[in-house]
Structures are given as structure tokens and as C-alpha cells.
Amino acid sequence: MAQVSELLRAGSGVDLGSIDPAGTPGLPDTKQVRRDPKSWARAELADLGTQLARRQEMLYACAKKDRAERRRVLLVLQAMDCGGKDGTVRRVAGTMNPQGLHIVGFGPPTPKELEHDFLWRIRHALPEPGLIGIFNRSHYEDVLVARVRDLVPPKVWQARYAKINAFEQELIDSGCAVVKVMLHISYDEQRRRLLQRLRDPAKYWKYNPEDVDNRAYWDAYQRAYADAIAECGTGHAPWYVVPADRKWYRDWAVAHLLLDALDHLDLAYPPPDFDPETEIKRMERDGTG
Ligand code: AMP
Ligand code: MG
């Protein structure tokens, strides 16, 4: 478990070019896995999902029982277009209880959002104690698309790394574990997925002609990602780069990372604030037990 997160953790020396988007770091090297890694990973995801759901319930229960409870988790998903953010939400978050999740997607800022600092809408979308929050895109867009497409001058986006670090430190200090994941796909895989969208009427809604324009900026985006990871991959809120050309590996890996973060919270079901034995006796006297 710890091994997967260690293998995928990326810091100041990250070199995205040397990380194979079709790779499968941490996958066990057994006969069964070699024979059919996809089936193995899908079965394993179901098992990880059971463990995630159990810890999620503990987290939820702790906050329900104790108003002073501050613990919560934020999973940040970033990727190029077609990188698999939506699929990851469906497959990984889909293993847990919707009531304990807080999922927010971020598109281009609205006029109202633009009146405020870039972190304003982010602060409003944070998970409450007891919840697992998932950001489908995030404040990192403000040092990615904003930089690559010249939405703000360099001075402005450059100053944002420090603001992000301070913000995330504040989050962690307030009891929120932060897991940041870049789903790393290849240029060719993006092309395949865009074509799939164009060939399936049920996927037209996901297609945006601008995604093709953005392909011309692929290298600039990769540089922007590498810089964001290098500048903001702090010890407390590490960045993970998950090879994402293979969807079954991606989901398996992200489930591991989330489980790892939940394990670090050392969760347990809250103790009763009543005496169960006494309550059972009362029920027995009630005659219906
Ligand atoms: P999608 O994830 O396909 O729904 O697309 C969302 C779009 O919103 C992407 O093109 C993002 O680049 C864009 N977006 C998200 N956050 C920002 C931001 N802070 N500034 C500009 N564009 C953004
Ligand atoms: Mg899109």
C-alpha cells in the first residue's frame, strides 16, 4: 500500500517525460496479474472500494458524533483533456457512500468568481469535516490554463504558487488531508479518446472543439504541470503522478492513494456516549427485543 504512494509521489525533481503514461508502477508481479492485469485490477478495485467505504463511514461517524471533529480529506484531480478525471470519479468515488462525498468540478471562472481572488471559489467548495471532497480540476488551473493560454500576466501566475502553498498548509493545519493527483496520459492516447468522443453520439457532450486547439499547446501544458508539481509538491500535500493511459491501472492507483490518506487519519468508529448493556436491558424490558 505505502509502496504505491511512494512510487507515484512526485516532487521538485519531477520529469514527466520520463514517466510512462502506459506504465503500471506497483502492480504485483504474479502469474495471475501477468496473465490478465485488467481483470485483476478491476477485482482488486472492488476490494479497495470496500475498504474505502468502511473508512469513509468512520470519518463520517466521527464528525456526526463530535462537533469538534475537523478531519476530512480533499482529493484533487488534474489532467489534460480526456485524462480520465470523470472516469476516476465514477469508478473510485463510486465505491463509496454518496452521502459522505462532496464532489465539485471547476470550469472557467464565472464573472462573479472573477471579481474575487482565484482561491475564493475553491474555499467555498471545500469539504466539511467528516466528508471526502473531490475536486475535478481545481485551483491548479490557475497556474496551468491561465499560464499556457495567457489569461493573466506571468507575474500573476508566478505569484500563485506561494499562495497555493500557504492555502494548502492552512487546510492541512485545519485537519484536512490533501491528496493531489495528476492523471498522466500520452499525446496519442488523448487523440484516441478525442476520436472516440467524435465517433459516439453519446459522447458528443464531452467533446469541445477547443480541446483540439489545446493539443497545439501540449508541451507548454506539460511544462506548466511539471512546474506546478515542483513548486507545490510539499511534504504535507504531495503530488502524485498516476500513469493513466490504462484506465484499470489509473483507478486502482487512485484508490490506493486515497486509502493511504485515510489510513494516515488513524480512524476508528466513535465510542458510544451511552452504555450499550443498559440500553439492551431497557429494550428487553420494553418487550419487543
Ligand atoms: P471540462 O473539465 O471538460 O468540463 O472543462 C472545463 C474547462 O474549464 C477546461 O477547459 C478548463 O481549462 C477550464 N477551466 C477550469 N478552471 C479554469 C480557470 N481557473 N481558468 C480558466 N479556465 C478554467
Ligand atoms: Mg473537456
mmCIF file of C-alpha atoms and ligand atoms in Angstrom:
data_model
loop_
_atom_site.group_PDB
_atom_site.id
_atom_site.type_symbol
_atom_site.label_atom_id
_atom_site.label_comp_id
_atom_site.label_asym_id
_atom_site.label_seq_id
_atom_site.Cartn_x
_atom_site.Cartn_y
_atom_site.Cartn_z
ATOM 1 C CA MET A 1 0.000 0.000 0.000
ATOM 2 C CA ALA A 2 2.538 2.575 1.170
ATOM 3 C CA GLN A 3 4.624 1.337 -1.699
ATOM 4 C CA VAL A 4 2.207 2.520 -4.400
ATOM 5 C CA SER A 5 2.066 6.018 -2.961
ATOM 6 C CA GLU A 6 5.843 6.127 -2.612
ATOM 7 C CA LEU A 7 6.297 5.018 -6.210
ATOM 8 C CA LEU A 8 3.899 7.643 -7.526
ATOM 9 C CA ARG A 9 4.904 10.583 -5.332
ATOM 10 C CA ALA A 10 6.405 13.417 -7.361
ATOM 11 C CA GLY A 11 8.396 16.311 -6.024
ATOM 12 C CA SER A 12 10.701 19.103 -7.052
ATOM 13 C CA GLY A 13 12.702 16.890 -9.399
ATOM 14 C CA VAL A 14 9.718 15.619 -11.371
ATOM 15 C CA ASP A 15 10.381 14.822 -15.042
ATOM 16 C CA LEU A 16 7.076 13.993 -16.705
ATOM 17 C CA GLY A 17 8.849 12.965 -19.890
ATOM 18 C CA SER A 18 10.450 10.075 -18.036
ATOM 19 C CA ILE A 19 7.150 8.769 -16.609
ATOM 20 C CA ASP A 20 5.500 6.303 -18.990
ATOM 21 C CA PRO A 21 1.751 7.106 -19.199
ATOM 22 C CA ALA A 22 1.141 3.429 -20.019
ATOM 23 C CA GLY A 23 3.209 2.239 -17.058
ATOM 24 C CA THR A 24 1.825 0.293 -14.099
ATOM 25 C CA PRO A 25 4.107 1.063 -11.119
ATOM 26 C CA GLY A 26 3.438 -1.044 -8.052
ATOM 27 C CA LEU A 27 1.353 -3.692 -9.777
ATOM 28 C CA PRO A 28 2.324 -7.030 -8.223
ATOM 29 C CA ASP A 29 4.393 -9.264 -10.468
ATOM 30 C CA THR A 30 2.492 -12.531 -10.099
ATOM 31 C CA LYS A 31 1.417 -15.086 -12.673
ATOM 32 C CA GLN A 32 -2.229 -14.120 -12.259
ATOM 33 C CA VAL A 33 -1.533 -10.413 -12.745
ATOM 34 C CA ARG A 34 0.697 -11.069 -15.749
ATOM 35 C CA ARG A 35 -1.993 -13.215 -17.367
ATOM 36 C CA ASP A 36 -4.794 -10.659 -17.085
ATOM 37 C CA PRO A 37 -3.796 -7.445 -15.296
ATOM 38 C CA LYS A 38 -7.029 -5.680 -16.163
ATOM 39 C CA SER A 39 -9.327 -8.292 -14.590
ATOM 40 C CA TRP A 40 -7.045 -8.494 -11.598
ATOM 41 C CA ALA A 41 -7.025 -4.713 -11.097
ATOM 42 C CA ARG A 42 -10.794 -4.437 -11.500
ATOM 43 C CA ALA A 43 -11.362 -7.154 -8.865
ATOM 44 C CA GLU A 44 -8.809 -5.516 -6.619
ATOM 45 C CA LEU A 45 -10.546 -2.139 -7.028
ATOM 46 C CA ALA A 46 -13.750 -3.681 -5.708
ATOM 47 C CA ASP A 47 -11.853 -4.837 -2.621
ATOM 48 C CA LEU A 48 -10.160 -1.446 -2.180
ATOM 49 C CA GLY A 49 -13.598 0.126 -2.554
ATOM 50 C CA THR A 50 -14.912 -1.897 0.371
ATOM 51 C CA GLN A 51 -12.026 -0.653 2.495
ATOM 52 C CA LEU A 52 -12.542 2.928 1.317
ATOM 53 C CA ALA A 53 -16.245 2.794 2.153
ATOM 54 C CA ARG A 54 -15.515 1.484 5.645
ATOM 55 C CA ARG A 55 -13.045 4.242 6.414
ATOM 56 C CA GLN A 56 -15.322 6.826 4.848
ATOM 57 C CA GLU A 57 -18.077 5.719 7.206
ATOM 58 C CA MET A 58 -15.755 6.033 10.207
ATOM 59 C CA LEU A 59 -14.770 9.546 9.129
ATOM 60 C CA TYR A 60 -18.405 10.492 8.668
ATOM 61 C CA ALA A 61 -19.410 8.945 12.002
ATOM 62 C CA CYS A 62 -16.660 10.791 13.888
ATOM 63 C CA ALA A 63 -17.895 14.162 12.619
ATOM 64 C CA LYS A 64 -21.505 13.227 13.263
ATOM 65 C CA LYS A 65 -20.748 12.368 16.885
ATOM 66 C CA ASP A 66 -18.256 15.102 17.706
ATOM 67 C CA ARG A 67 -18.827 18.700 16.706
ATOM 68 C CA ALA A 68 -15.162 19.429 17.365
ATOM 69 C CA GLU A 69 -14.064 16.875 14.773
ATOM 70 C CA ARG A 70 -12.108 18.595 11.992
ATOM 71 C CA ARG A 71 -10.796 15.680 9.944
ATOM 72 C CA ARG A 72 -11.676 15.499 6.254
ATOM 73 C CA VAL A 73 -9.982 14.631 3.008
ATOM 74 C CA LEU A 74 -9.567 16.500 -0.251
ATOM 75 C CA LEU A 75 -8.648 14.630 -3.421
ATOM 76 C CA VAL A 76 -7.567 16.967 -6.204
ATOM 77 C CA LEU A 77 -7.782 15.526 -9.715
ATOM 78 C CA GLN A 78 -5.931 17.276 -12.504
ATOM 79 C CA ALA A 79 -5.309 16.082 -16.053
ATOM 80 C CA MET A 80 -5.135 17.128 -19.658
ATOM 81 C CA ASP A 81 -8.442 16.918 -21.568
ATOM 82 C CA CYS A 82 -9.537 13.266 -21.836
ATOM 83 C CA GLY A 83 -7.162 12.435 -18.982
ATOM 84 C CA GLY A 84 -9.842 10.430 -17.180
ATOM 85 C CA LYS A 85 -10.956 12.700 -14.351
ATOM 86 C CA ASP A 86 -14.640 11.914 -14.839
ATOM 87 C CA GLY A 87 -13.970 8.183 -15.118
ATOM 88 C CA THR A 88 -11.891 8.240 -11.952
ATOM 89 C CA VAL A 89 -14.665 9.990 -10.055
ATOM 90 C CA ARG A 90 -17.177 7.426 -11.311
ATOM 91 C CA ARG A 91 -15.059 4.367 -10.603
ATOM 92 C CA VAL A 92 -13.257 5.344 -7.398
ATOM 93 C CA ALA A 93 -15.752 7.655 -5.704
ATOM 94 C CA GLY A 94 -18.429 5.261 -6.935
ATOM 95 C CA THR A 95 -17.259 2.682 -4.418
ATOM 96 C CA MET A 96 -18.256 4.946 -1.521
ATOM 97 C CA ASN A 97 -21.445 6.296 0.044
ATOM 98 C CA PRO A 98 -22.604 9.384 -1.911
ATOM 99 C CA GLN A 99 -23.759 10.971 1.352
ATOM 100 C CA GLY A 100 -20.184 11.226 2.579
ATOM 101 C CA LEU A 101 -18.796 12.716 -0.615
ATOM 102 C CA HIS A 102 -18.506 16.312 -1.746
ATOM 103 C CA ILE A 103 -17.638 16.395 -5.430
ATOM 104 C CA VAL A 104 -17.039 19.672 -7.242
ATOM 105 C CA GLY A 105 -15.951 20.333 -10.817
ATOM 106 C CA PHE A 106 -14.345 23.592 -11.885
ATOM 107 C CA GLY A 107 -14.810 25.209 -15.279
ATOM 108 C CA PRO A 108 -13.820 28.649 -16.500
ATOM 109 C CA PRO A 109 -14.492 31.178 -13.728
ATOM 110 C CA THR A 110 -17.836 32.985 -13.910
ATOM 111 C CA PRO A 111 -17.920 36.813 -13.969
ATOM 112 C CA LYS A 112 -18.774 36.746 -10.259
ATOM 113 C CA GLU A 113 -15.862 34.417 -9.498
ATOM 114 C CA LEU A 114 -13.534 36.678 -11.476
ATOM 115 C CA GLU A 115 -14.363 39.535 -9.126
ATOM 116 C CA HIS A 116 -12.578 37.601 -6.399
ATOM 117 C CA ASP A 117 -9.156 36.106 -5.745
ATOM 118 C CA PHE A 118 -8.635 32.765 -7.567
ATOM 119 C CA LEU A 119 -8.914 30.833 -4.296
ATOM 120 C CA TRP A 120 -12.296 32.319 -3.421
ATOM 121 C CA ARG A 121 -14.399 29.745 -5.255
ATOM 122 C CA ILE A 122 -12.092 26.985 -4.013
ATOM 123 C CA ARG A 123 -12.600 27.944 -0.360
ATOM 124 C CA HIS A 124 -16.346 27.789 -0.914
ATOM 125 C CA ALA A 125 -16.101 24.263 -2.314
ATOM 126 C CA LEU A 126 -14.093 22.637 0.480
ATOM 127 C CA PRO A 127 -15.438 19.511 2.210
ATOM 128 C CA GLU A 128 -16.953 19.882 5.657
ATOM 129 C CA PRO A 129 -15.472 17.789 8.485
ATOM 130 C CA GLY A 130 -16.337 14.117 8.057
ATOM 131 C CA LEU A 131 -16.516 14.299 4.264
ATOM 132 C CA ILE A 132 -14.297 13.267 1.403
ATOM 133 C CA GLY A 133 -14.080 16.104 -1.086
ATOM 134 C CA ILE A 134 -13.106 15.566 -4.691
ATOM 135 C CA PHE A 135 -12.076 18.392 -6.985
ATOM 136 C CA ASN A 136 -12.473 17.637 -10.690
ATOM 137 C CA ARG A 137 -9.981 20.319 -11.752
ATOM 138 C CA SER A 138 -9.015 22.834 -9.101
ATOM 139 C CA HIS A 139 -7.057 25.945 -8.139
ATOM 140 C CA TYR A 140 -4.201 24.450 -10.171
ATOM 141 C CA GLU A 141 -5.984 25.511 -13.363
ATOM 142 C CA ASP A 142 -4.934 28.995 -12.335
ATOM 143 C CA VAL A 143 -1.269 28.077 -12.872
ATOM 144 C CA LEU A 144 -1.980 25.744 -15.828
ATOM 145 C CA VAL A 145 -4.541 27.002 -18.365
ATOM 146 C CA ALA A 146 -4.143 30.542 -17.016
ATOM 147 C CA ARG A 147 -0.404 30.379 -17.736
ATOM 148 C CA VAL A 148 -0.442 28.441 -21.012
ATOM 149 C CA ARG A 149 -3.275 30.427 -22.590
ATOM 150 C CA ASP A 150 -2.001 33.790 -21.270
ATOM 151 C CA LEU A 151 -5.134 34.514 -19.276
ATOM 152 C CA VAL A 152 -3.078 36.522 -16.792
ATOM 153 C CA PRO A 153 0.426 38.080 -16.955
ATOM 154 C CA PRO A 154 3.374 35.866 -15.844
ATOM 155 C CA LYS A 155 3.836 37.916 -12.676
ATOM 156 C CA VAL A 156 0.321 37.000 -11.601
ATOM 157 C CA TRP A 157 0.502 33.241 -12.121
ATOM 158 C CA GLN A 158 4.035 33.053 -10.778
ATOM 159 C CA ALA A 159 2.894 34.579 -7.506
ATOM 160 C CA ARG A 160 0.172 31.953 -7.204
ATOM 161 C CA TYR A 161 2.458 29.040 -6.280
ATOM 162 C CA ALA A 162 3.247 30.635 -2.926
ATOM 163 C CA LYS A 163 -0.425 31.467 -2.408
ATOM 164 C CA ILE A 164 -1.380 27.861 -3.144
ATOM 165 C CA ASN A 165 1.257 26.544 -0.742
ATOM 166 C CA ALA A 166 0.065 28.831 2.040
ATOM 167 C CA PHE A 167 -3.563 27.888 1.352
ATOM 168 C CA GLU A 168 -2.858 24.162 1.394
ATOM 169 C CA GLN A 169 -0.784 24.457 4.561
ATOM 170 C CA GLU A 170 -3.727 26.226 6.186
ATOM 171 C CA LEU A 171 -6.021 23.426 5.009
ATOM 172 C CA ILE A 172 -3.781 20.740 6.454
ATOM 173 C CA ASP A 173 -3.443 22.620 9.730
ATOM 174 C CA SER A 174 -7.234 22.684 9.946
ATOM 175 C CA GLY A 175 -7.460 18.881 9.727
ATOM 176 C CA CYS A 176 -7.886 18.330 6.003
ATOM 177 C CA ALA A 177 -5.664 15.724 4.352
ATOM 178 C CA VAL A 178 -4.820 16.813 0.811
ATOM 179 C CA VAL A 179 -4.056 14.316 -1.971
ATOM 180 C CA LYS A 180 -3.161 15.823 -5.332
ATOM 181 C CA VAL A 181 -3.205 13.612 -8.374
ATOM 182 C CA MET A 182 -2.143 14.298 -11.933
ATOM 183 C CA LEU A 183 -3.605 11.707 -14.276
ATOM 184 C CA HIS A 184 -0.810 11.417 -16.802
ATOM 185 C CA ILE A 185 -1.898 10.457 -20.322
ATOM 186 C CA SER A 186 0.065 10.420 -23.559
ATOM 187 C CA TYR A 187 -0.472 12.651 -26.575
ATOM 188 C CA ASP A 188 -1.519 9.601 -28.610
ATOM 189 C CA GLU A 189 -3.959 8.354 -26.003
ATOM 190 C CA GLN A 190 -5.595 11.788 -25.896
ATOM 191 C CA ARG A 191 -6.006 11.617 -29.668
ATOM 192 C CA ARG A 192 -7.628 8.178 -29.424
ATOM 193 C CA ARG A 193 -10.035 9.362 -26.747
ATOM 194 C CA LEU A 194 -10.961 12.531 -28.614
ATOM 195 C CA LEU A 195 -11.716 10.445 -31.695
ATOM 196 C CA GLN A 196 -13.852 8.092 -29.598
ATOM 197 C CA ARG A 197 -15.855 11.072 -28.434
ATOM 198 C CA LEU A 198 -16.356 12.172 -32.024
ATOM 199 C CA ARG A 199 -17.494 8.744 -33.149
ATOM 200 C CA ASP A 200 -20.037 8.172 -30.400
ATOM 201 C CA PRO A 201 -23.132 10.414 -30.272
ATOM 202 C CA ALA A 202 -23.452 9.577 -26.573
ATOM 203 C CA LYS A 203 -20.080 11.231 -26.045
ATOM 204 C CA TYR A 204 -20.579 14.413 -28.105
ATOM 205 C CA TRP A 205 -21.445 16.321 -24.941
ATOM 206 C CA LYS A 206 -17.908 15.707 -23.676
ATOM 207 C CA TYR A 207 -16.300 16.978 -26.858
ATOM 208 C CA ASN A 208 -15.168 20.552 -27.092
ATOM 209 C CA PRO A 209 -13.534 21.808 -30.329
ATOM 210 C CA GLU A 210 -11.198 23.829 -28.118
ATOM 211 C CA ASP A 211 -9.686 20.571 -26.873
ATOM 212 C CA VAL A 212 -8.125 20.149 -30.315
ATOM 213 C CA ASP A 213 -6.757 23.708 -30.222
ATOM 214 C CA ASN A 214 -5.257 22.890 -26.844
ATOM 215 C CA ARG A 215 -3.316 19.983 -28.345
ATOM 216 C CA ALA A 216 -1.079 22.548 -30.018
ATOM 217 C CA TYR A 217 -0.065 23.618 -26.509
ATOM 218 C CA TRP A 218 0.693 20.105 -25.257
ATOM 219 C CA ASP A 219 4.359 20.751 -24.428
ATOM 220 C CA ALA A 220 3.587 24.047 -22.738
ATOM 221 C CA TYR A 221 0.976 22.288 -20.593
ATOM 222 C CA GLN A 222 3.452 19.558 -19.652
ATOM 223 C CA ARG A 223 5.938 22.230 -18.569
ATOM 224 C CA ALA A 224 3.240 24.019 -16.584
ATOM 225 C CA TYR A 225 2.282 20.746 -14.872
ATOM 226 C CA ALA A 226 5.897 19.947 -14.049
ATOM 227 C CA ASP A 227 6.392 23.414 -12.546
ATOM 228 C CA ALA A 228 3.167 23.225 -10.514
ATOM 229 C CA ILE A 229 4.204 19.839 -9.150
ATOM 230 C CA ALA A 230 7.728 21.047 -8.406
ATOM 231 C CA GLU A 231 6.573 24.280 -6.765
ATOM 232 C CA CYS A 232 3.662 22.833 -4.794
ATOM 233 C CA GLY A 233 4.659 19.218 -4.087
ATOM 234 C CA THR A 234 5.230 19.845 -0.413
ATOM 235 C CA GLY A 235 5.736 17.080 2.123
ATOM 236 C CA HIS A 236 2.308 17.616 3.667
ATOM 237 C CA ALA A 237 0.336 17.906 0.447
ATOM 238 C CA PRO A 238 2.282 15.784 -2.003
ATOM 239 C CA TRP A 239 1.603 15.477 -5.695
ATOM 240 C CA TYR A 240 1.216 12.060 -7.241
ATOM 241 C CA VAL A 241 1.631 11.364 -10.949
ATOM 242 C CA VAL A 242 -0.562 8.427 -11.941
ATOM 243 C CA PRO A 243 0.066 6.861 -15.352
ATOM 244 C CA ALA A 244 -3.418 6.999 -16.843
ATOM 245 C CA ASP A 245 -3.380 5.549 -20.349
ATOM 246 C CA ARG A 246 -4.711 2.322 -18.832
ATOM 247 C CA LYS A 247 -7.933 3.114 -17.051
ATOM 248 C CA TRP A 248 -7.869 -0.001 -14.860
ATOM 249 C CA TYR A 249 -4.410 0.922 -13.537
ATOM 250 C CA ARG A 250 -5.425 4.555 -13.002
ATOM 251 C CA ASP A 251 -8.457 3.613 -10.888
ATOM 252 C CA TRP A 252 -6.543 1.016 -8.891
ATOM 253 C CA ALA A 253 -3.742 3.501 -8.185
ATOM 254 C CA VAL A 254 -6.005 6.401 -7.195
ATOM 255 C CA ALA A 255 -7.979 4.121 -4.868
ATOM 256 C CA HIS A 256 -4.677 3.169 -3.215
ATOM 257 C CA LEU A 257 -3.670 6.805 -2.772
ATOM 258 C CA LEU A 258 -6.993 7.699 -1.203
ATOM 259 C CA LEU A 259 -6.913 4.682 1.081
ATOM 260 C CA ASP A 260 -3.405 5.594 2.129
ATOM 261 C CA ALA A 261 -4.538 9.114 3.062
ATOM 262 C CA LEU A 262 -7.478 7.742 5.050
ATOM 263 C CA ASP A 263 -5.191 5.272 6.828
ATOM 264 C CA HIS A 264 -2.997 8.150 7.949
ATOM 265 C CA LEU A 265 -6.021 9.653 9.725
ATOM 266 C CA ASP A 266 -5.999 6.635 12.081
ATOM 267 C CA LEU A 267 -9.759 6.336 12.003
ATOM 268 C CA ALA A 268 -11.984 4.307 14.299
ATOM 269 C CA TYR A 269 -15.709 4.224 14.928
ATOM 270 C CA PRO A 270 -16.596 6.707 17.664
ATOM 271 C CA PRO A 271 -17.219 5.170 21.092
ATOM 272 C CA PRO A 272 -20.817 5.194 22.362
ATOM 273 C CA ASP A 273 -21.949 8.058 24.577
ATOM 274 C CA PHE A 274 -24.323 5.595 26.267
ATOM 275 C CA ASP A 275 -23.928 2.184 27.875
ATOM 276 C CA PRO A 276 -24.943 -0.455 25.307
ATOM 277 C CA GLU A 277 -25.650 -3.081 28.017
ATOM 278 C CA THR A 278 -28.018 -0.750 29.841
ATOM 279 C CA GLU A 279 -29.742 0.121 26.589
ATOM 280 C CA ILE A 280 -30.155 -3.559 25.667
ATOM 281 C CA LYS A 281 -31.739 -4.208 29.106
ATOM 282 C CA ARG A 282 -34.106 -1.310 28.569
ATOM 283 C CA MET A 283 -35.088 -2.740 25.207
ATOM 284 C CA GLU A 284 -35.681 -6.148 26.760
ATOM 285 C CA ARG A 285 -37.938 -4.621 29.391
ATOM 286 C CA ASP A 286 -39.729 -2.913 26.519
ATOM 287 C CA GLY A 287 -40.801 -6.413 25.493
ATOM 288 C CA THR A 288 -40.054 -6.092 21.791
ATOM 289 C CA GLY A 289 -36.361 -7.131 21.871
HETATM 290 P P1 AMP B 1 -14.200 20.115 -18.543
HETATM 291 O O1 AMP B 1 -13.310 19.600 -17.460
HETATM 292 O O2 AMP B 1 -14.125 19.325 -19.812
HETATM 293 O O3 AMP B 1 -15.607 20.329 -18.082
HETATM 294 O O4 AMP B 1 -13.642 21.561 -18.973
HETATM 295 C C1 AMP B 1 -13.535 22.589 -18.060
HETATM 296 C C2 AMP B 1 -12.774 23.708 -18.710
HETATM 297 O O5 AMP B 1 -12.679 24.756 -17.773
HETATM 298 C C3 AMP B 1 -11.360 23.364 -19.139
HETATM 299 O O6 AMP B 1 -11.144 23.799 -20.452
HETATM 300 C C4 AMP B 1 -10.516 24.140 -18.164
HETATM 301 O O7 AMP B 1 -9.283 24.535 -18.697
HETATM 302 C C5 AMP B 1 -11.405 25.318 -17.847
HETATM 303 N N1 AMP B 1 -11.040 25.922 -16.562
HETATM 304 C C6 AMP B 1 -11.129 25.353 -15.340
HETATM 305 N N2 AMP B 1 -10.649 26.192 -14.390
HETATM 306 C C7 AMP B 1 -10.251 27.306 -15.042
HETATM 307 C C8 AMP B 1 -9.647 28.518 -14.621
HETATM 308 N N3 AMP B 1 -9.388 28.765 -13.326
HETATM 309 N N4 AMP B 1 -9.378 29.447 -15.560
HETATM 310 C C9 AMP B 1 -9.665 29.206 -16.858
HETATM 311 N N5 AMP B 1 -10.205 28.071 -17.322
HETATM 312 C C10 AMP B 1 -10.502 27.134 -16.434
HETATM 313 MG MG MG B 2 -13.437 18.722 -21.553
#
